[in-house]
Coordinates of C-alpha atoms in Angstrom, one line a residue:
M8 CA 26.5 -8.0 -16.1
N9 CA 27.2 -9.6 -12.7
S10 CA 29.8 -7.2 -11.8
M11 CA 27.4 -4.2 -12.5
K12 CA 24.7 -6.0 -10.4
I13 CA 27.1 -6.3 -7.6
V14 CA 28.0 -2.6 -7.8
I15 CA 24.3 -1.6 -7.7
Q16 CA 23.7 -4.0 -4.7
R17 CA 26.8 -2.2 -2.9
L18 CA 25.3 1.3 -3.8
L19 CA 21.9 0.3 -2.4
M20 CA 23.6 -1.0 0.9
V21 CA 25.1 2.4 1.9
V22 CA 21.9 4.6 0.8
V23 CA 20.4 6.7 3.5
L24 CA 16.8 6.6 2.8
L25 CA 14.4 9.6 3.3
T26 CA 11.7 7.2 3.7
I27 CA 8.8 8.6 2.0
N28 CA 5.8 6.0 2.1
M29 CA 3.1 7.5 -0.2
S30 CA 0.9 6.1 -2.9
V31 CA 2.6 8.1 -5.5
S32 CA 5.4 10.6 -5.6
I33 CA 4.1 13.6 -7.4
A34 CA 7.0 15.8 -8.3
S35 CA 8.2 17.6 -11.4
D36 CA 11.7 16.1 -10.8
G37 CA 10.8 12.7 -9.2
I38 CA 9.6 9.1 -9.4
S39 CA 6.0 8.1 -9.7
L40 CA 4.1 5.0 -9.9
S41 CA 1.3 4.4 -12.4
R42 CA -1.1 2.8 -9.7
T43 CA -1.9 3.6 -6.1
R44 CA -2.7 0.0 -5.3
I45 CA -2.6 -3.4 -6.8
I46 CA -5.2 -6.0 -6.9
F47 CA -3.6 -9.5 -7.5
L48 CA -6.5 -12.0 -8.3
S49 CA -5.9 -15.7 -7.7
S50 CA -6.3 -16.2 -11.2
D51 CA -3.8 -13.7 -12.4
K52 CA -0.3 -14.9 -13.8
A53 CA 1.1 -11.6 -13.1
Q54 CA 0.4 -8.1 -12.4
S55 CA 2.4 -4.9 -13.6
V56 CA 3.0 -1.6 -12.6
T57 CA 5.1 1.3 -14.3
M58 CA 7.6 3.5 -12.9
R59 CA 8.2 6.9 -14.6
N60 CA 11.3 9.2 -14.1
H61 CA 10.2 12.8 -14.5
G62 CA 13.4 14.4 -14.2
E63 CA 16.6 14.3 -16.4
K64 CA 18.9 12.4 -14.0
P65 CA 19.1 8.7 -13.9
F66 CA 18.1 6.6 -10.8
L67 CA 18.9 3.0 -9.7
V68 CA 15.7 1.3 -8.6
Q69 CA 15.4 -1.8 -6.4
S70 CA 11.8 -3.2 -6.2
G71 CA 10.3 -6.0 -4.2
V72 CA 7.2 -7.0 -2.1
I73 CA 7.2 -7.2 1.6
S74 CA 4.7 -8.5 4.3
S75 CA 5.1 -5.7 6.8
L76 CA 6.1 -2.1 6.5
N77 CA 7.5 -2.4 10.1
E78 CA 9.6 -5.5 9.8
R79 CA 10.0 -5.5 5.9
T80 CA 9.8 -9.3 5.8
P81 CA 9.8 -10.8 2.4
A82 CA 6.3 -11.7 0.9
P83 CA 5.3 -14.7 -1.4
F84 CA 5.9 -12.5 -4.4
L85 CA 8.7 -11.9 -7.0
T86 CA 9.1 -8.7 -8.8
T87 CA 11.0 -8.5 -12.1
P88 CA 13.4 -6.8 -12.7
P89 CA 14.3 -6.5 -9.0
L90 CA 17.2 -4.0 -9.9
F91 CA 17.3 -1.9 -12.9
R92 CA 18.4 1.7 -14.2
L93 CA 15.9 4.1 -14.9
E94 CA 17.1 6.8 -17.1
G95 CA 15.9 10.3 -17.1
D96 CA 12.5 11.2 -18.6
S97 CA 11.8 7.6 -19.2
K98 CA 9.4 4.8 -17.7
S99 CA 9.9 1.2 -17.2
S100 CA 7.4 -1.7 -16.7
L101 CA 7.7 -4.0 -13.6
R102 CA 6.0 -7.4 -13.1
I103 CA 4.9 -9.1 -10.1
L104 CA 4.6 -12.7 -9.7
L105 CA 3.2 -15.1 -7.1
K106 CA 6.2 -17.4 -6.1
P107 CA 5.6 -21.0 -7.0
G108 CA 4.0 -23.0 -4.2
A109 CA 2.9 -20.1 -2.1
S110 CA -0.1 -20.8 0.2
L111 CA -2.3 -17.9 0.9
P112 CA -5.9 -17.8 2.6
S113 CA -8.7 -18.6 0.3
D114 CA -11.6 -17.1 2.3
R115 CA -10.3 -13.6 2.6
E116 CA -8.0 -11.0 1.1
S117 CA -4.1 -10.8 2.1
V118 CA -2.5 -7.4 2.0
F119 CA 1.2 -6.9 1.2
Y120 CA 3.3 -3.9 0.1
F121 CA 5.0 -3.2 -3.1
T122 CA 8.0 -1.0 -2.6
A123 CA 10.4 0.6 -5.1
I124 CA 13.6 2.4 -3.8
A125 CA 15.0 4.8 -6.2
V126 CA 18.6 6.1 -5.8
P127 CA 20.3 8.7 -8.0
A128 CA 22.6 7.0 -10.2
M129 CA 26.4 7.7 -10.7
R130 CA 27.7 8.5 -14.1
S131 CA 30.0 5.5 -14.0
L132 CA 29.3 2.6 -11.9
T133 CA 32.9 1.3 -12.3
D134 CA 34.4 4.5 -11.4
A135 CA 32.1 4.9 -8.3
A136 CA 33.1 1.3 -7.2
D137 CA 37.0 2.1 -7.7
Q138 CA 36.7 5.3 -5.8
G139 CA 35.3 3.6 -2.7
M140 CA 31.5 3.2 -2.6
T141 CA 31.2 3.1 1.2
A142 CA 32.7 6.7 1.4
R143 CA 29.8 8.1 -0.5
L144 CA 26.1 9.1 0.9
S145 CA 23.2 9.0 -1.3
V146 CA 19.8 10.1 -0.7
G147 CA 17.0 7.8 -2.0
L148 CA 13.1 7.7 -2.5
Q149 CA 10.8 5.0 -1.3
N150 CA 7.4 4.6 -3.1
T151 CA 5.2 2.0 -1.4
I152 CA 1.5 0.9 -2.3
K153 CA -0.6 -1.8 -1.3
L154 CA -0.8 -5.1 -2.9
F155 CA -4.1 -7.0 -2.2
Y156 CA -4.1 -10.8 -3.0
R157 CA -7.8 -11.6 -3.7
P158 CA -8.7 -15.3 -3.9
A159 CA -11.6 -16.6 -6.1
G160 CA -15.1 -17.3 -4.9
L161 CA -15.6 -14.8 -2.2
P162 CA -19.3 -14.6 -1.3
V163 CA -19.7 -10.8 -1.8
T164 CA -18.3 -8.3 -4.2
P165 CA -16.0 -5.4 -3.3
E166 CA -18.7 -2.9 -3.9
E167 CA -21.3 -4.9 -1.8
A168 CA -18.8 -5.1 1.0
E169 CA -18.4 -1.3 1.2
G170 CA -21.7 -0.6 2.9
R171 CA -21.6 -3.7 5.2
L172 CA -19.6 -2.2 8.0
N173 CA -21.0 -2.3 11.6
F174 CA -20.6 0.2 14.4
E175 CA -20.9 -0.1 17.9
Y176 CA -20.4 2.4 20.8
Q177 CA -19.2 1.4 24.2
N178 CA -17.3 3.4 27.1
G179 CA -16.2 6.3 24.8
R180 CA -15.0 4.3 21.8
V181 CA -16.6 3.1 18.7
A182 CA -15.8 -0.3 17.3
V183 CA -15.8 -0.6 13.6
I184 CA -16.7 -4.2 12.8
N185 CA -15.8 -5.7 9.2
P186 CA -17.8 -8.8 8.7
T187 CA -16.5 -9.1 5.2
P188 CA -13.5 -10.9 3.6
Y189 CA -12.1 -7.6 2.3
H190 CA -9.7 -5.1 3.5
L191 CA -11.7 -1.9 3.8
T192 CA -9.9 1.3 3.8
F193 CA -11.5 4.6 4.9
S194 CA -11.1 7.7 2.6
W195 CA -12.7 9.4 5.5
L196 CA -15.1 8.7 8.6
K197 CA -17.6 10.7 10.5
F198 CA -19.4 10.0 13.7
D199 CA -22.6 12.4 14.0
R200 CA -20.8 14.7 11.4
L201 CA -17.7 15.0 13.2
E202 CA -14.8 13.9 11.2
V203 CA -12.5 11.2 12.7
N204 CA -8.8 11.4 12.2
V205 CA -8.3 7.9 10.7
R206 CA -4.7 8.7 9.5
Q207 CA -3.6 8.8 13.2
G208 CA -4.9 5.3 13.8
M209 CA -6.0 2.5 11.6
S210 CA -7.4 3.6 8.5
M211 CA -7.8 -0.1 7.1
V212 CA -10.1 -2.6 8.6
P213 CA -8.8 -6.3 8.0
P214 CA -11.3 -8.9 7.1
F215 CA -13.5 -10.3 9.7
S216 CA -11.9 -7.9 12.3
Q217 CA -12.5 -4.6 14.1
V218 CA -10.7 -1.4 14.8
E219 CA -11.6 1.2 17.5
Y220 CA -11.8 4.9 17.6
A221 CA -12.1 7.2 20.7
T222 CA -15.0 9.5 20.7
P223 CA -15.4 12.5 23.3
S224 CA -19.0 11.7 23.7
S225 CA -21.8 9.2 22.7
V226 CA -22.6 9.2 19.1
R227 CA -25.5 7.8 17.1
Q228 CA -24.6 7.7 13.5
A229 CA -21.6 6.9 11.3
E230 CA -20.8 8.1 7.8
W231 CA -18.0 6.9 5.7
M232 CA -16.5 6.9 2.2
L233 CA -14.0 4.2 1.3
I234 CA -11.1 3.9 -1.4
N235 CA -12.0 1.7 -4.0
D236 CA -9.8 -0.9 -6.3
Y237 CA -8.8 2.0 -8.7
G238 CA -7.6 4.4 -5.8
G239 CA -10.7 6.5 -6.0
N240 CA -13.5 7.1 -3.6
S241 CA -16.6 4.9 -3.1
K242 CA -20.1 6.4 -2.7
T243 CA -21.1 7.7 0.8
Y244 CA -22.6 5.3 3.2
K245 CA -24.4 5.9 6.6
A246 CA -25.2 3.4 9.4
E247 CA -26.6 3.7 12.9
I248 CA -24.2 3.3 15.7
K249 CA -25.5 0.6 17.9
R250 CA -25.2 0.8 21.9
G251 CA -22.9 -1.8 23.6
S252 CA -23.9 -3.9 26.4
K253 CA -22.2 -1.5 28.8
A254 CA -22.8 1.8 27.3

């Protein structure tokens, strides 16, 4: 068993990734996740996500939780199993657990990223190792979804937080202010009925923080829809865009 894990780890080390960061890979011959986001409550012992192989060929999968997409730094979570083989036309469930002794903020949500790298498996791991693993070039798929750690006792519910964003215009920019303890992610955002391309900037507003969007002219009304806990859309909200002190 240990030798097989070593071979898998060597294979994953020489993989050239086509880094496809997406909520769910939707392909007739690919890999998909059962969820588009994970909400990990402080009272949870574990959360689970199911990975499905829609094709006939097997994959080797490495799973984990990271703190940042840019730096890929480890997060205070464990995934089990961290390495496994996913056969063709099959599915497998992974468990996510908080590391013992982990300390996270109790007054706001924290965001992390669950990632699963799927590499096409060879027919014989032993033969592949004997033939020289480093001489092979494999192509892998990476599925990444957000994981939100949510402490108990927050003063408002996620649904109540959706409509509490504040907007302020100043010097050609609109500041979107989030006074709530939740990460709020836009499905879409409009200023005076003109859609803002949130994908080019920050689509997620962290707790007790703000993000800014450039606008070609002074605007007066914001309209938005958020992504909810289930990966769907919230209802539509509207709010006045207030004038900044130097507007």
